[in-house]
Amino acid sequence: MTRVAMHGAAGRMGLSITRILAETPDAKLVSAIDRGANVGRDVGLLAGIAANSVIVRDDVEAALEGVDVVIDFTHPTASVPLFEQLAARGVATVIGTTGFEAEGRAAIERLATKVPVVFAPNYSQGVTMLFALASRAASLLHRGFDAEIVEMHHRFKVDSPSGTAVKLAEVVAKARDLDYEKTKVHGRSGQVGARTDDEIGVLALRGGDIVGEHTLFLAGMGERIEISHRATDRQIFARGAVRAATWVVGKSPGIYDMFDVMGLERP
Ligand code: NAD
């Protein structure tokens, strides 16, 4: 049984992970860390499930007692001081927080000299598999199969194309020995001419409440392959982070990602 502490327990991801852990047989939430008004509350009730007697605490040292792994989904300003404590105590770490600058990345590297760390920008198991399949298909179906990517997200998303679509295009470019910056075509309009062999088109659609959809088309003459991932719920990140937490305990110190967790070759 993997004993998990959640850092950022009262946040959106923390509560989602609390719900997933409640239905995971080989892992158990034993400690919940956050700050502010939720300190002192039962995290099960906060997560909308049955009370689990895990009380949100802001005393990190006490909260790390008897813990195998910490899952961190907070903010870089909260994560970096935590990493020092985890290194000192030798606790395996799953980092979901994004937006680290150079100093934060250096802190992660220091932590990883002492303990095993999973650090992934996207914990979705499906998206990780999408990258792995896309890489293989794009390299094996190279000549004569034009690569195009379409992504769809909700109407409120402000950046475009999505980070996942860009990463998918980079994976395709790498699999084909191409430079993504030189081959990318983000949308087409006007007299752009016929497509060239190497270009990788990326088109972003926006509307409604779509959580996130990505499709890679490999379009040949007379046939085409489509590899799609469709997210319907943000709990996919929580499920992947919990899988990472049960996997990382007992590994050698170092930085791992979801390709390692899922036993996939990194594309
Ligand atoms: P959120 O704002 O809902 O939750 C963050 C929580 O961290 C809050 O409860 C907040 O009180 C807590 N926190 C902040 N500073 C703290 C401190 N000093 N001590 C203790 N607790 C502190 O945010 P969220 O949507 O849960 O996302 C959290 C992070 O996870 C963000 O960086 C987000 O980008 C990232 N994220 C990553 C993935 C992924 O797959 N890697 C997926 C979703 C979100």
PDB file of C-alpha atoms and ligand atoms in Angstrom:
ATOM      1  CA  MET A   1       0.000   0.000   0.000  1.00  0.00           C
ATOM      2  CA  THR A   2       1.547   3.313  -1.096  1.00  0.00           C
ATOM      3  CA  ARG A   3       1.049   6.067   1.488  1.00  0.00           C
ATOM      4  CA  VAL A   4       0.496   9.379  -0.294  1.00  0.00           C
ATOM      5  CA  ALA A   5       0.678  12.975   0.917  1.00  0.00           C
ATOM      6  CA  MET A   6      -1.058  15.558  -1.270  1.00  0.00           C
ATOM      7  CA  HIS A   7       0.517  19.023  -1.427  1.00  0.00           C
ATOM      8  CA  GLY A   8      -2.141  21.455  -2.675  1.00  0.00           C
ATOM      9  CA  ALA A   9      -4.832  19.124  -1.318  1.00  0.00           C
ATOM     10  CA  ALA A  10      -7.624  21.711  -1.378  1.00  0.00           C
ATOM     11  CA  GLY A  11      -6.980  22.807  -4.980  1.00  0.00           C
ATOM     12  CA  ARG A  12      -8.782  21.511  -8.071  1.00  0.00           C
ATOM     13  CA  MET A  13      -6.171  18.838  -8.773  1.00  0.00           C
ATOM     14  CA  GLY A  14      -5.702  18.000  -5.076  1.00  0.00           C
ATOM     15  CA  LEU A  15      -9.423  17.297  -4.654  1.00  0.00           C
ATOM     16  CA  SER A  16      -9.557  15.298  -7.881  1.00  0.00           C
ATOM     17  CA  ILE A  17      -6.593  13.185  -6.698  1.00  0.00           C
ATOM     18  CA  THR A  18      -8.326  12.697  -3.316  1.00  0.00           C
ATOM     19  CA  ARG A  19     -11.351  11.258  -5.173  1.00  0.00           C
ATOM     20  CA  ILE A  20      -9.205   8.973  -7.376  1.00  0.00           C
ATOM     21  CA  LEU A  21      -7.160   7.732  -4.387  1.00  0.00           C
ATOM     22  CA  ALA A  22     -10.397   6.783  -2.604  1.00  0.00           C
ATOM     23  CA  GLU A  23     -11.063   4.237  -5.371  1.00  0.00           C
ATOM     24  CA  THR A  24      -7.430   3.058  -5.823  1.00  0.00           C
ATOM     25  CA  PRO A  25      -6.779  -0.259  -4.039  1.00  0.00           C
ATOM     26  CA  ASP A  26      -2.964  -0.030  -3.789  1.00  0.00           C
ATOM     27  CA  ALA A  27      -2.592   3.611  -2.668  1.00  0.00           C
ATOM     28  CA  LYS A  28      -3.992   5.587   0.237  1.00  0.00           C
ATOM     29  CA  LEU A  29      -4.151   9.294   1.034  1.00  0.00           C
ATOM     30  CA  VAL A  30      -2.598   9.667   4.482  1.00  0.00           C
ATOM     31  CA  SER A  31      -1.786  13.365   4.539  1.00  0.00           C
ATOM     32  CA  ALA A  32      -3.263  16.561   3.062  1.00  0.00           C
ATOM     33  CA  ILE A  33      -1.275  19.800   2.920  1.00  0.00           C
ATOM     34  CA  ASP A  34      -2.635  23.205   1.947  1.00  0.00           C
ATOM     35  CA  ARG A  35      -3.002  26.648   3.463  1.00  0.00           C
ATOM     36  CA  GLY A  36      -5.699  29.211   4.234  1.00  0.00           C
ATOM     37  CA  ALA A  37      -9.346  28.654   5.071  1.00  0.00           C
ATOM     38  CA  ASN A  38      -9.375  24.910   4.329  1.00  0.00           C
ATOM     39  CA  VAL A  39      -6.793  24.041   7.013  1.00  0.00           C
ATOM     40  CA  GLY A  40      -8.509  21.925   9.687  1.00  0.00           C
ATOM     41  CA  ARG A  41     -11.165  20.533   7.331  1.00  0.00           C
ATOM     42  CA  ASP A  42     -11.649  16.884   6.349  1.00  0.00           C
ATOM     43  CA  VAL A  43     -10.350  16.569   2.781  1.00  0.00           C
ATOM     44  CA  GLY A  44     -12.820  13.797   1.905  1.00  0.00           C
ATOM     45  CA  LEU A  45     -15.721  16.145   2.632  1.00  0.00           C
ATOM     46  CA  LEU A  46     -13.999  18.946   0.689  1.00  0.00           C
ATOM     47  CA  ALA A  47     -13.694  16.544  -2.270  1.00  0.00           C
ATOM     48  CA  GLY A  48     -17.411  15.704  -2.129  1.00  0.00           C
ATOM     49  CA  ILE A  49     -16.903  12.100  -1.001  1.00  0.00           C
ATOM     50  CA  ALA A  50     -17.231  10.460   2.410  1.00  0.00           C
ATOM     51  CA  ALA A  51     -15.245  11.909   5.315  1.00  0.00           C
ATOM     52  CA  ASN A  52     -11.844  10.157   5.403  1.00  0.00           C
ATOM     53  CA  SER A  53     -10.387  11.658   8.599  1.00  0.00           C
ATOM     54  CA  VAL A  54      -7.473  13.155   6.627  1.00  0.00           C
ATOM     55  CA  ILE A  55      -7.395  16.720   7.890  1.00  0.00           C
ATOM     56  CA  VAL A  56      -5.872  19.518   5.793  1.00  0.00           C
ATOM     57  CA  ARG A  57      -2.710  20.748   7.524  1.00  0.00           C
ATOM     58  CA  ASP A  58      -0.234  23.539   6.931  1.00  0.00           C
ATOM     59  CA  ASP A  59       2.587  22.032   9.013  1.00  0.00           C
ATOM     60  CA  VAL A  60       4.564  20.341   6.224  1.00  0.00           C
ATOM     61  CA  GLU A  61       7.144  18.595   8.434  1.00  0.00           C
ATOM     62  CA  ALA A  62       4.451  16.927  10.544  1.00  0.00           C
ATOM     63  CA  ALA A  63       2.436  16.054   7.439  1.00  0.00           C
ATOM     64  CA  LEU A  64       5.383  14.159   5.901  1.00  0.00           C
ATOM     65  CA  GLU A  65       5.621  11.699   8.792  1.00  0.00           C
ATOM     66  CA  GLY A  66       5.285   8.084   7.558  1.00  0.00           C
ATOM     67  CA  VAL A  67       4.699   9.059   3.926  1.00  0.00           C
ATOM     68  CA  ASP A  68       6.077   7.107   0.896  1.00  0.00           C
ATOM     69  CA  VAL A  69       5.412   9.712  -1.795  1.00  0.00           C
ATOM     70  CA  VAL A  70       4.252  13.318  -2.112  1.00  0.00           C
ATOM     71  CA  ILE A  71       2.141  14.536  -5.025  1.00  0.00           C
ATOM     72  CA  ASP A  72       2.575  18.279  -5.576  1.00  0.00           C
ATOM     73  CA  PHE A  73       0.020  20.319  -7.559  1.00  0.00           C
ATOM     74  CA  THR A  74       0.453  23.858  -6.222  1.00  0.00           C
ATOM     75  CA  HIS A  75       2.556  26.743  -7.493  1.00  0.00           C
ATOM     76  CA  PRO A  76       6.345  26.995  -8.016  1.00  0.00           C
ATOM     77  CA  THR A  77       6.655  29.364  -5.026  1.00  0.00           C
ATOM     78  CA  ALA A  78       5.138  26.631  -2.833  1.00  0.00           C
ATOM     79  CA  SER A  79       6.888  23.685  -4.507  1.00  0.00           C
ATOM     80  CA  VAL A  80      10.518  24.812  -4.242  1.00  0.00           C
ATOM     81  CA  PRO A  81      10.652  25.055  -0.395  1.00  0.00           C
ATOM     82  CA  LEU A  82       8.826  21.694  -0.236  1.00  0.00           C
ATOM     83  CA  PHE A  83      11.514  20.087  -2.417  1.00  0.00           C
ATOM     84  CA  GLU A  84      14.212  20.992   0.141  1.00  0.00           C
ATOM     85  CA  GLN A  85      12.224  19.185   2.862  1.00  0.00           C
ATOM     86  CA  LEU A  86      11.562  16.158   0.630  1.00  0.00           C
ATOM     87  CA  ALA A  87      15.260  15.865  -0.261  1.00  0.00           C
ATOM     88  CA  ALA A  88      16.211  15.994   3.425  1.00  0.00           C
ATOM     89  CA  ARG A  89      13.644  13.316   4.311  1.00  0.00           C
ATOM     90  CA  GLY A  90      14.187  11.162   1.206  1.00  0.00           C
ATOM     91  CA  VAL A  91      10.540  11.105   0.074  1.00  0.00           C
ATOM     92  CA  ALA A  92       9.707  10.144  -3.538  1.00  0.00           C
ATOM     93  CA  THR A  93       7.950  12.970  -5.394  1.00  0.00           C
ATOM     94  CA  VAL A  94       5.415  13.416  -8.182  1.00  0.00           C
ATOM     95  CA  ILE A  95       5.454  16.996  -9.499  1.00  0.00           C
ATOM     96  CA  GLY A  96       2.384  18.229 -11.356  1.00  0.00           C
ATOM     97  CA  THR A  97       2.932  21.928 -10.770  1.00  0.00           C
ATOM     98  CA  THR A  98       3.845  23.786 -13.970  1.00  0.00           C
ATOM     99  CA  GLY A  99       5.545  27.086 -14.723  1.00  0.00           C
ATOM    100  CA  PHE A 100       8.966  26.554 -13.102  1.00  0.00           C
ATOM    101  CA  GLU A 101      11.671  29.076 -14.033  1.00  0.00           C
ATOM    102  CA  ALA A 102      15.397  28.201 -14.061  1.00  0.00           C
ATOM    103  CA  GLU A 103      15.658  28.335 -10.244  1.00  0.00           C
ATOM    104  CA  GLY A 104      12.737  25.940  -9.819  1.00  0.00           C
ATOM    105  CA  ARG A 105      14.114  23.526 -12.402  1.00  0.00           C
ATOM    106  CA  ALA A 106      17.471  23.571 -10.593  1.00  0.00           C
ATOM    107  CA  ALA A 107      15.652  22.725  -7.341  1.00  0.00           C
ATOM    108  CA  ILE A 108      13.985  19.748  -9.080  1.00  0.00           C
ATOM    109  CA  GLU A 109      17.381  18.537 -10.298  1.00  0.00           C
ATOM    110  CA  ARG A 110      18.811  18.827  -6.761  1.00  0.00           C
ATOM    111  CA  LEU A 111      15.844  16.883  -5.374  1.00  0.00           C
ATOM    112  CA  ALA A 112      16.328  14.189  -8.017  1.00  0.00           C
ATOM    113  CA  THR A 113      19.887  13.522  -6.842  1.00  0.00           C
ATOM    114  CA  LYS A 114      18.367  12.283  -3.565  1.00  0.00           C
ATOM    115  CA  VAL A 115      14.996  10.726  -4.456  1.00  0.00           C
ATOM    116  CA  PRO A 116      13.068   9.441  -7.488  1.00  0.00           C
ATOM    117  CA  VAL A 117      10.980  12.236  -9.037  1.00  0.00           C
ATOM    118  CA  VAL A 118       8.274  12.061 -11.694  1.00  0.00           C
ATOM    119  CA  PHE A 119       7.983  15.436 -13.422  1.00  0.00           C
ATOM    120  CA  ALA A 120       5.574  15.607 -16.356  1.00  0.00           C
ATOM    121  CA  PRO A 121       3.863  18.563 -18.019  1.00  0.00           C
ATOM    122  CA  ASN A 122       0.841  16.379 -18.778  1.00  0.00           C
ATOM    123  CA  TYR A 123      -0.137  13.405 -16.614  1.00  0.00           C
ATOM    124  CA  SER A 124      -2.810  12.079 -18.974  1.00  0.00           C
ATOM    125  CA  GLN A 125      -2.049   8.449 -19.818  1.00  0.00           C
ATOM    126  CA  GLY A 126      -3.995   8.808 -23.074  1.00  0.00           C
ATOM    127  CA  VAL A 127      -2.033  11.863 -24.221  1.00  0.00           C
ATOM    128  CA  THR A 128       1.236  10.091 -23.378  1.00  0.00           C
ATOM    129  CA  MET A 129       0.117   7.127 -25.498  1.00  0.00           C
ATOM    130  CA  LEU A 130      -0.978   9.505 -28.293  1.00  0.00           C
ATOM    131  CA  PHE A 131       2.583  10.882 -28.478  1.00  0.00           C
ATOM    132  CA  ALA A 132       4.091   7.391 -28.526  1.00  0.00           C
ATOM    133  CA  LEU A 133       1.718   6.149 -31.282  1.00  0.00           C
ATOM    134  CA  ALA A 134       2.104   9.362 -33.298  1.00  0.00           C
ATOM    135  CA  SER A 135       5.882   9.070 -33.237  1.00  0.00           C
ATOM    136  CA  ARG A 136       5.859   5.486 -34.450  1.00  0.00           C
ATOM    137  CA  ALA A 137       3.243   6.032 -37.154  1.00  0.00           C
ATOM    138  CA  ALA A 138       4.831   9.256 -38.433  1.00  0.00           C
ATOM    139  CA  SER A 139       8.226   7.637 -38.793  1.00  0.00           C
ATOM    140  CA  LEU A 140       7.014   4.378 -40.371  1.00  0.00           C
ATOM    141  CA  LEU A 141       4.531   6.132 -42.716  1.00  0.00           C
ATOM    142  CA  HIS A 142       6.853   8.855 -43.831  1.00  0.00           C
ATOM    143  CA  ARG A 143       6.938   9.438 -47.588  1.00  0.00           C
ATOM    144  CA  GLY A 144       3.490   9.956 -49.115  1.00  0.00           C
ATOM    145  CA  PHE A 145       1.641  10.506 -45.845  1.00  0.00           C
ATOM    146  CA  ASP A 146       0.991  14.173 -45.088  1.00  0.00           C
ATOM    147  CA  ALA A 147       0.891  15.048 -41.374  1.00  0.00           C
ATOM    148  CA  GLU A 148      -1.835  17.429 -40.237  1.00  0.00           C
ATOM    149  CA  ILE A 149      -3.044  18.107 -36.691  1.00  0.00           C
ATOM    150  CA  VAL A 150      -6.431  19.401 -35.589  1.00  0.00           C
ATOM    151  CA  GLU A 151      -7.148  20.358 -31.990  1.00  0.00           C
ATOM    152  CA  MET A 152     -10.402  21.510 -30.356  1.00  0.00           C
ATOM    153  CA  HIS A 153     -10.875  23.224 -26.995  1.00  0.00           C
ATOM    154  CA  HIS A 154     -13.532  25.149 -25.077  1.00  0.00           C
ATOM    155  CA  ARG A 155     -14.361  28.741 -25.978  1.00  0.00           C
ATOM    156  CA  PHE A 156     -12.453  30.188 -22.989  1.00  0.00           C
ATOM    157  CA  LYS A 157      -8.985  28.911 -23.912  1.00  0.00           C
ATOM    158  CA  VAL A 158      -6.761  31.926 -24.620  1.00  0.00           C
ATOM    159  CA  ASP A 159      -3.636  30.356 -26.154  1.00  0.00           C
ATOM    160  CA  SER A 160      -3.485  28.655 -29.518  1.00  0.00           C
ATOM    161  CA  PRO A 161      -2.538  26.123 -30.694  1.00  0.00           C
ATOM    162  CA  SER A 162      -2.624  24.119 -27.470  1.00  0.00           C
ATOM    163  CA  GLY A 163       0.655  23.075 -25.832  1.00  0.00           C
ATOM    164  CA  THR A 164      -0.305  19.456 -26.497  1.00  0.00           C
ATOM    165  CA  ALA A 165      -0.851  20.146 -30.225  1.00  0.00           C
ATOM    166  CA  VAL A 166       2.552  21.837 -30.462  1.00  0.00           C
ATOM    167  CA  LYS A 167       4.183  18.920 -28.640  1.00  0.00           C
ATOM    168  CA  LEU A 168       2.390  16.473 -30.972  1.00  0.00           C
ATOM    169  CA  ALA A 169       3.712  18.362 -34.009  1.00  0.00           C
ATOM    170  CA  GLU A 170       7.209  18.376 -32.496  1.00  0.00           C
ATOM    171  CA  VAL A 171       6.982  14.609 -31.947  1.00  0.00           C
ATOM    172  CA  VAL A 172       5.991  14.122 -35.620  1.00  0.00           C
ATOM    173  CA  ALA A 173       8.794  16.437 -36.779  1.00  0.00           C
ATOM    174  CA  LYS A 174      11.361  14.595 -34.671  1.00  0.00           C
ATOM    175  CA  ALA A 175      10.170  11.191 -35.895  1.00  0.00           C
ATOM    176  CA  ARG A 176      10.717  12.426 -39.460  1.00  0.00           C
ATOM    177  CA  ASP A 177      14.047  14.158 -38.798  1.00  0.00           C
ATOM    178  CA  LEU A 178      12.503  17.557 -39.502  1.00  0.00           C
ATOM    179  CA  ASP A 179      12.848  20.916 -37.755  1.00  0.00           C
ATOM    180  CA  TYR A 180       9.384  21.778 -36.416  1.00  0.00           C
ATOM    181  CA  GLU A 181      10.053  25.538 -36.482  1.00  0.00           C
ATOM    182  CA  LYS A 182      10.772  25.325 -40.220  1.00  0.00           C
ATOM    183  CA  THR A 183       7.986  22.919 -41.165  1.00  0.00           C
ATOM    184  CA  LYS A 184       5.048  24.159 -39.068  1.00  0.00           C
ATOM    185  CA  VAL A 185       2.029  25.783 -40.728  1.00  0.00           C
ATOM    186  CA  HIS A 186      -0.466  27.123 -38.185  1.00  0.00           C
ATOM    187  CA  GLY A 187      -3.715  27.415 -40.147  1.00  0.00           C
ATOM    188  CA  ARG A 188      -3.968  28.265 -43.851  1.00  0.00           C
ATOM    189  CA  SER A 189      -5.704  31.191 -45.532  1.00  0.00           C
ATOM    190  CA  GLY A 190      -5.587  32.731 -49.009  1.00  0.00           C
ATOM    191  CA  GLN A 191      -3.387  31.714 -51.945  1.00  0.00           C
ATOM    192  CA  VAL A 192      -0.918  29.660 -49.926  1.00  0.00           C
ATOM    193  CA  GLY A 193      -0.179  27.209 -52.736  1.00  0.00           C
ATOM    194  CA  ALA A 194      -0.224  23.427 -52.641  1.00  0.00           C
ATOM    195  CA  ARG A 195       1.080  21.824 -49.474  1.00  0.00           C
ATOM    196  CA  THR A 196       4.703  20.744 -49.467  1.00  0.00           C
ATOM    197  CA  ASP A 197       5.814  17.237 -48.456  1.00  0.00           C
ATOM    198  CA  ASP A 198       7.383  18.156 -45.155  1.00  0.00           C
ATOM    199  CA  GLU A 199       5.013  20.754 -43.752  1.00  0.00           C
ATOM    200  CA  ILE A 200       3.024  19.892 -40.637  1.00  0.00           C
ATOM    201  CA  GLY A 201      -0.277  21.750 -40.540  1.00  0.00           C
ATOM    202  CA  VAL A 202      -1.811  22.634 -37.178  1.00  0.00           C
ATOM    203  CA  LEU A 203      -5.371  23.937 -36.913  1.00  0.00           C
ATOM    204  CA  ALA A 204      -7.069  25.099 -33.687  1.00  0.00           C
ATOM    205  CA  LEU A 205     -10.880  25.023 -33.284  1.00  0.00           C
ATOM    206  CA  ARG A 206     -12.575  26.752 -30.337  1.00  0.00           C
ATOM    207  CA  GLY A 207     -16.081  26.378 -28.976  1.00  0.00           C
ATOM    208  CA  GLY A 208     -18.427  25.427 -26.179  1.00  0.00           C
ATOM    209  CA  ASP A 209     -17.144  23.341 -23.299  1.00  0.00           C
ATOM    210  CA  ILE A 210     -14.827  20.922 -25.150  1.00  0.00           C
ATOM    211  CA  VAL A 211     -12.225  19.730 -22.607  1.00  0.00           C
ATOM    212  CA  GLY A 212      -9.598  18.899 -25.239  1.00  0.00           C
ATOM    213  CA  GLU A 213      -9.364  16.903 -28.471  1.00  0.00           C
ATOM    214  CA  HIS A 214      -6.313  16.232 -30.639  1.00  0.00           C
ATOM    215  CA  THR A 215      -6.128  14.319 -33.900  1.00  0.00           C
ATOM    216  CA  LEU A 216      -3.085  13.544 -36.005  1.00  0.00           C
ATOM    217  CA  PHE A 217      -3.960  12.829 -39.636  1.00  0.00           C
ATOM    218  CA  LEU A 218      -1.473  10.950 -41.780  1.00  0.00           C
ATOM    219  CA  ALA A 219      -3.098  11.423 -45.169  1.00  0.00           C
ATOM    220  CA  GLY A 220      -1.854   9.347 -48.079  1.00  0.00           C
ATOM    221  CA  MET A 221      -3.204   8.790 -51.589  1.00  0.00           C
ATOM    222  CA  GLY A 222      -6.245   6.518 -51.307  1.00  0.00           C
ATOM    223  CA  GLU A 223      -6.016   6.019 -47.530  1.00  0.00           C
ATOM    224  CA  ARG A 224      -5.415   7.877 -44.309  1.00  0.00           C
ATOM    225  CA  ILE A 225      -4.724   7.148 -40.663  1.00  0.00           C
ATOM    226  CA  GLU A 226      -6.230   9.238 -37.852  1.00  0.00           C
ATOM    227  CA  ILE A 227      -4.901   8.972 -34.323  1.00  0.00           C
ATOM    228  CA  SER A 228      -7.141  10.799 -31.862  1.00  0.00           C
ATOM    229  CA  HIS A 229      -7.280  11.555 -28.183  1.00  0.00           C
ATOM    230  CA  ARG A 230     -10.451  12.967 -26.644  1.00  0.00           C
ATOM    231  CA  ALA A 231     -10.569  14.184 -23.060  1.00  0.00           C
ATOM    232  CA  THR A 232     -13.979  14.435 -21.464  1.00  0.00           C
ATOM    233  CA  ASP A 233     -12.914  15.106 -17.879  1.00  0.00           C
ATOM    234  CA  ARG A 234      -9.946  16.771 -16.202  1.00  0.00           C
ATOM    235  CA  GLN A 235      -9.669  13.814 -13.805  1.00  0.00           C
ATOM    236  CA  ILE A 236      -7.402  12.186 -16.445  1.00  0.00           C
ATOM    237  CA  PHE A 237      -4.477  14.143 -14.947  1.00  0.00           C
ATOM    238  CA  ALA A 238      -5.333  12.922 -11.441  1.00  0.00           C
ATOM    239  CA  ARG A 239      -5.509   9.288 -12.591  1.00  0.00           C
ATOM    240  CA  GLY A 240      -2.113   9.571 -14.276  1.00  0.00           C
ATOM    241  CA  ALA A 241      -0.546  11.278 -11.249  1.00  0.00           C
ATOM    242  CA  VAL A 242      -1.815   8.503  -8.956  1.00  0.00           C
ATOM    243  CA  ARG A 243      -0.375   5.880 -11.325  1.00  0.00           C
ATOM    244  CA  ALA A 244       2.943   7.803 -11.239  1.00  0.00           C
ATOM    245  CA  ALA A 245       2.855   7.891  -7.419  1.00  0.00           C
ATOM    246  CA  THR A 246       2.439   4.122  -7.063  1.00  0.00           C
ATOM    247  CA  TRP A 247       5.141   3.532  -9.714  1.00  0.00           C
ATOM    248  CA  VAL A 248       7.837   5.889  -8.395  1.00  0.00           C
ATOM    249  CA  VAL A 249       8.224   4.520  -4.856  1.00  0.00           C
ATOM    250  CA  GLY A 250      11.359   2.401  -4.651  1.00  0.00           C
ATOM    251  CA  LYS A 251      12.910   3.649  -7.908  1.00  0.00           C
ATOM    252  CA  SER A 252      16.491   5.007  -8.005  1.00  0.00           C
ATOM    253  CA  PRO A 253      16.969   8.760  -7.621  1.00  0.00           C
ATOM    254  CA  GLY A 254      16.494  10.653 -10.897  1.00  0.00           C
ATOM    255  CA  ILE A 255      13.915  12.480 -12.983  1.00  0.00           C
ATOM    256  CA  TYR A 256      11.281  10.352 -14.711  1.00  0.00           C
ATOM    257  CA  ASP A 257       8.248  11.228 -16.826  1.00  0.00           C
ATOM    258  CA  MET A 258       5.018   9.553 -17.926  1.00  0.00           C
ATOM    259  CA  PHE A 259       6.811   7.622 -20.690  1.00  0.00           C
ATOM    260  CA  ASP A 260       8.892   5.938 -17.961  1.00  0.00           C
ATOM    261  CA  VAL A 261       5.818   5.358 -15.788  1.00  0.00           C
ATOM    262  CA  MET A 262       3.976   3.686 -18.684  1.00  0.00           C
ATOM    263  CA  GLY A 263       7.009   1.753 -19.940  1.00  0.00           C
ATOM    264  CA  LEU A 264       7.047   3.581 -23.288  1.00  0.00           C
ATOM    265  CA  GLU A 265      10.055   4.645 -25.323  1.00  0.00           C
ATOM    266  CA  ARG A 266      10.347   8.444 -25.173  1.00  0.00           C
ATOM    267  CA  PRO A 267       9.441   9.807 -28.647  1.00  0.00           C
TER     268      PRO A 267
HETATM  269  P1  NAD B   1      -5.519  25.386  -7.788  1.00  0.00           P
HETATM  270  O1  NAD B   1      -5.239  26.850  -7.701  1.00  0.00           O
HETATM  271  O2  NAD B   1      -6.933  24.925  -7.832  1.00  0.00           O
HETATM  272  O3  NAD B   1      -4.827  24.635  -6.552  1.00  0.00           O
HETATM  273  C1  NAD B   1      -3.559  24.944  -6.045  1.00  0.00           C
HETATM  274  C2  NAD B   1      -3.575  24.663  -4.539  1.00  0.00           C
HETATM  275  O4  NAD B   1      -2.261  24.867  -4.037  1.00  0.00           O
HETATM  276  C3  NAD B   1      -4.523  25.599  -3.767  1.00  0.00           C
HETATM  277  O5  NAD B   1      -5.384  24.847  -2.932  1.00  0.00           O
HETATM  278  C4  NAD B   1      -3.570  26.459  -2.975  1.00  0.00           C
HETATM  279  O6  NAD B   1      -4.098  26.876  -1.710  1.00  0.00           O
HETATM  280  C5  NAD B   1      -2.390  25.516  -2.792  1.00  0.00           C
HETATM  281  N1  NAD B   1      -1.166  26.242  -2.442  1.00  0.00           N
HETATM  282  C6  NAD B   1      -0.629  27.304  -3.071  1.00  0.00           C
HETATM  283  N2  NAD B   1       0.460  27.742  -2.400  1.00  0.00           N
HETATM  284  C7  NAD B   1       0.594  26.929  -1.322  1.00  0.00           C
HETATM  285  C8  NAD B   1       1.520  26.867  -0.256  1.00  0.00           C
HETATM  286  N3  NAD B   1       2.517  27.759  -0.136  1.00  0.00           N
HETATM  287  N4  NAD B   1       1.376  25.887   0.666  1.00  0.00           N
HETATM  288  C9  NAD B   1       0.369  24.990   0.570  1.00  0.00           C
HETATM  289  N5  NAD B   1      -0.556  25.002  -0.427  1.00  0.00           N
HETATM  290  C10 NAD B   1      -0.423  25.966  -1.348  1.00  0.00           C
HETATM  291  O7  NAD B   1      -4.706  24.870  -9.060  1.00  0.00           O
HETATM  292  P2  NAD B   1      -4.843  23.481  -9.852  1.00  0.00           P
HETATM  293  O8  NAD B   1      -5.791  23.633 -10.993  1.00  0.00           O
HETATM  294  O9  NAD B   1      -5.067  22.362  -8.889  1.00  0.00           O
HETATM  295  O10 NAD B   1      -3.372  23.370 -10.483  1.00  0.00           O
HETATM  296  C11 NAD B   1      -2.216  23.351  -9.660  1.00  0.00           C
HETATM  297  C12 NAD B   1      -0.978  23.238 -10.532  1.00  0.00           C
HETATM  298  O11 NAD B   1      -1.017  22.018 -11.278  1.00  0.00           O
HETATM  299  C13 NAD B   1      -0.807  24.344 -11.570  1.00  0.00           C
HETATM  300  O12 NAD B   1       0.575  24.646 -11.691  1.00  0.00           O
HETATM  301  C14 NAD B   1      -1.312  23.699 -12.854  1.00  0.00           C
HETATM  302  O13 NAD B   1      -0.764  24.269 -14.024  1.00  0.00           O
HETATM  303  C15 NAD B   1      -0.809  22.299 -12.658  1.00  0.00           C
HETATM  304  N6  NAD B   1      -1.500  21.252 -13.453  1.00  0.00           N
HETATM  305  C16 NAD B   1      -0.706  20.327 -14.070  1.00  0.00           C
HETATM  306  C17 NAD B   1      -1.258  19.265 -14.767  1.00  0.00           C
HETATM  307  C18 NAD B   1      -0.364  18.230 -15.349  1.00  0.00           C
HETATM  308  O14 NAD B   1      -0.852  17.266 -15.973  1.00  0.00           O
HETATM  309  N7  NAD B   1       0.958  18.338 -15.151  1.00  0.00           N
HETATM  310  C19 NAD B   1      -2.654  19.157 -14.866  1.00  0.00           C
HETATM  311  C20 NAD B   1      -3.453  20.115 -14.236  1.00  0.00           C
HETATM  312  C21 NAD B   1      -2.865  21.167 -13.510  1.00  0.00           C
END
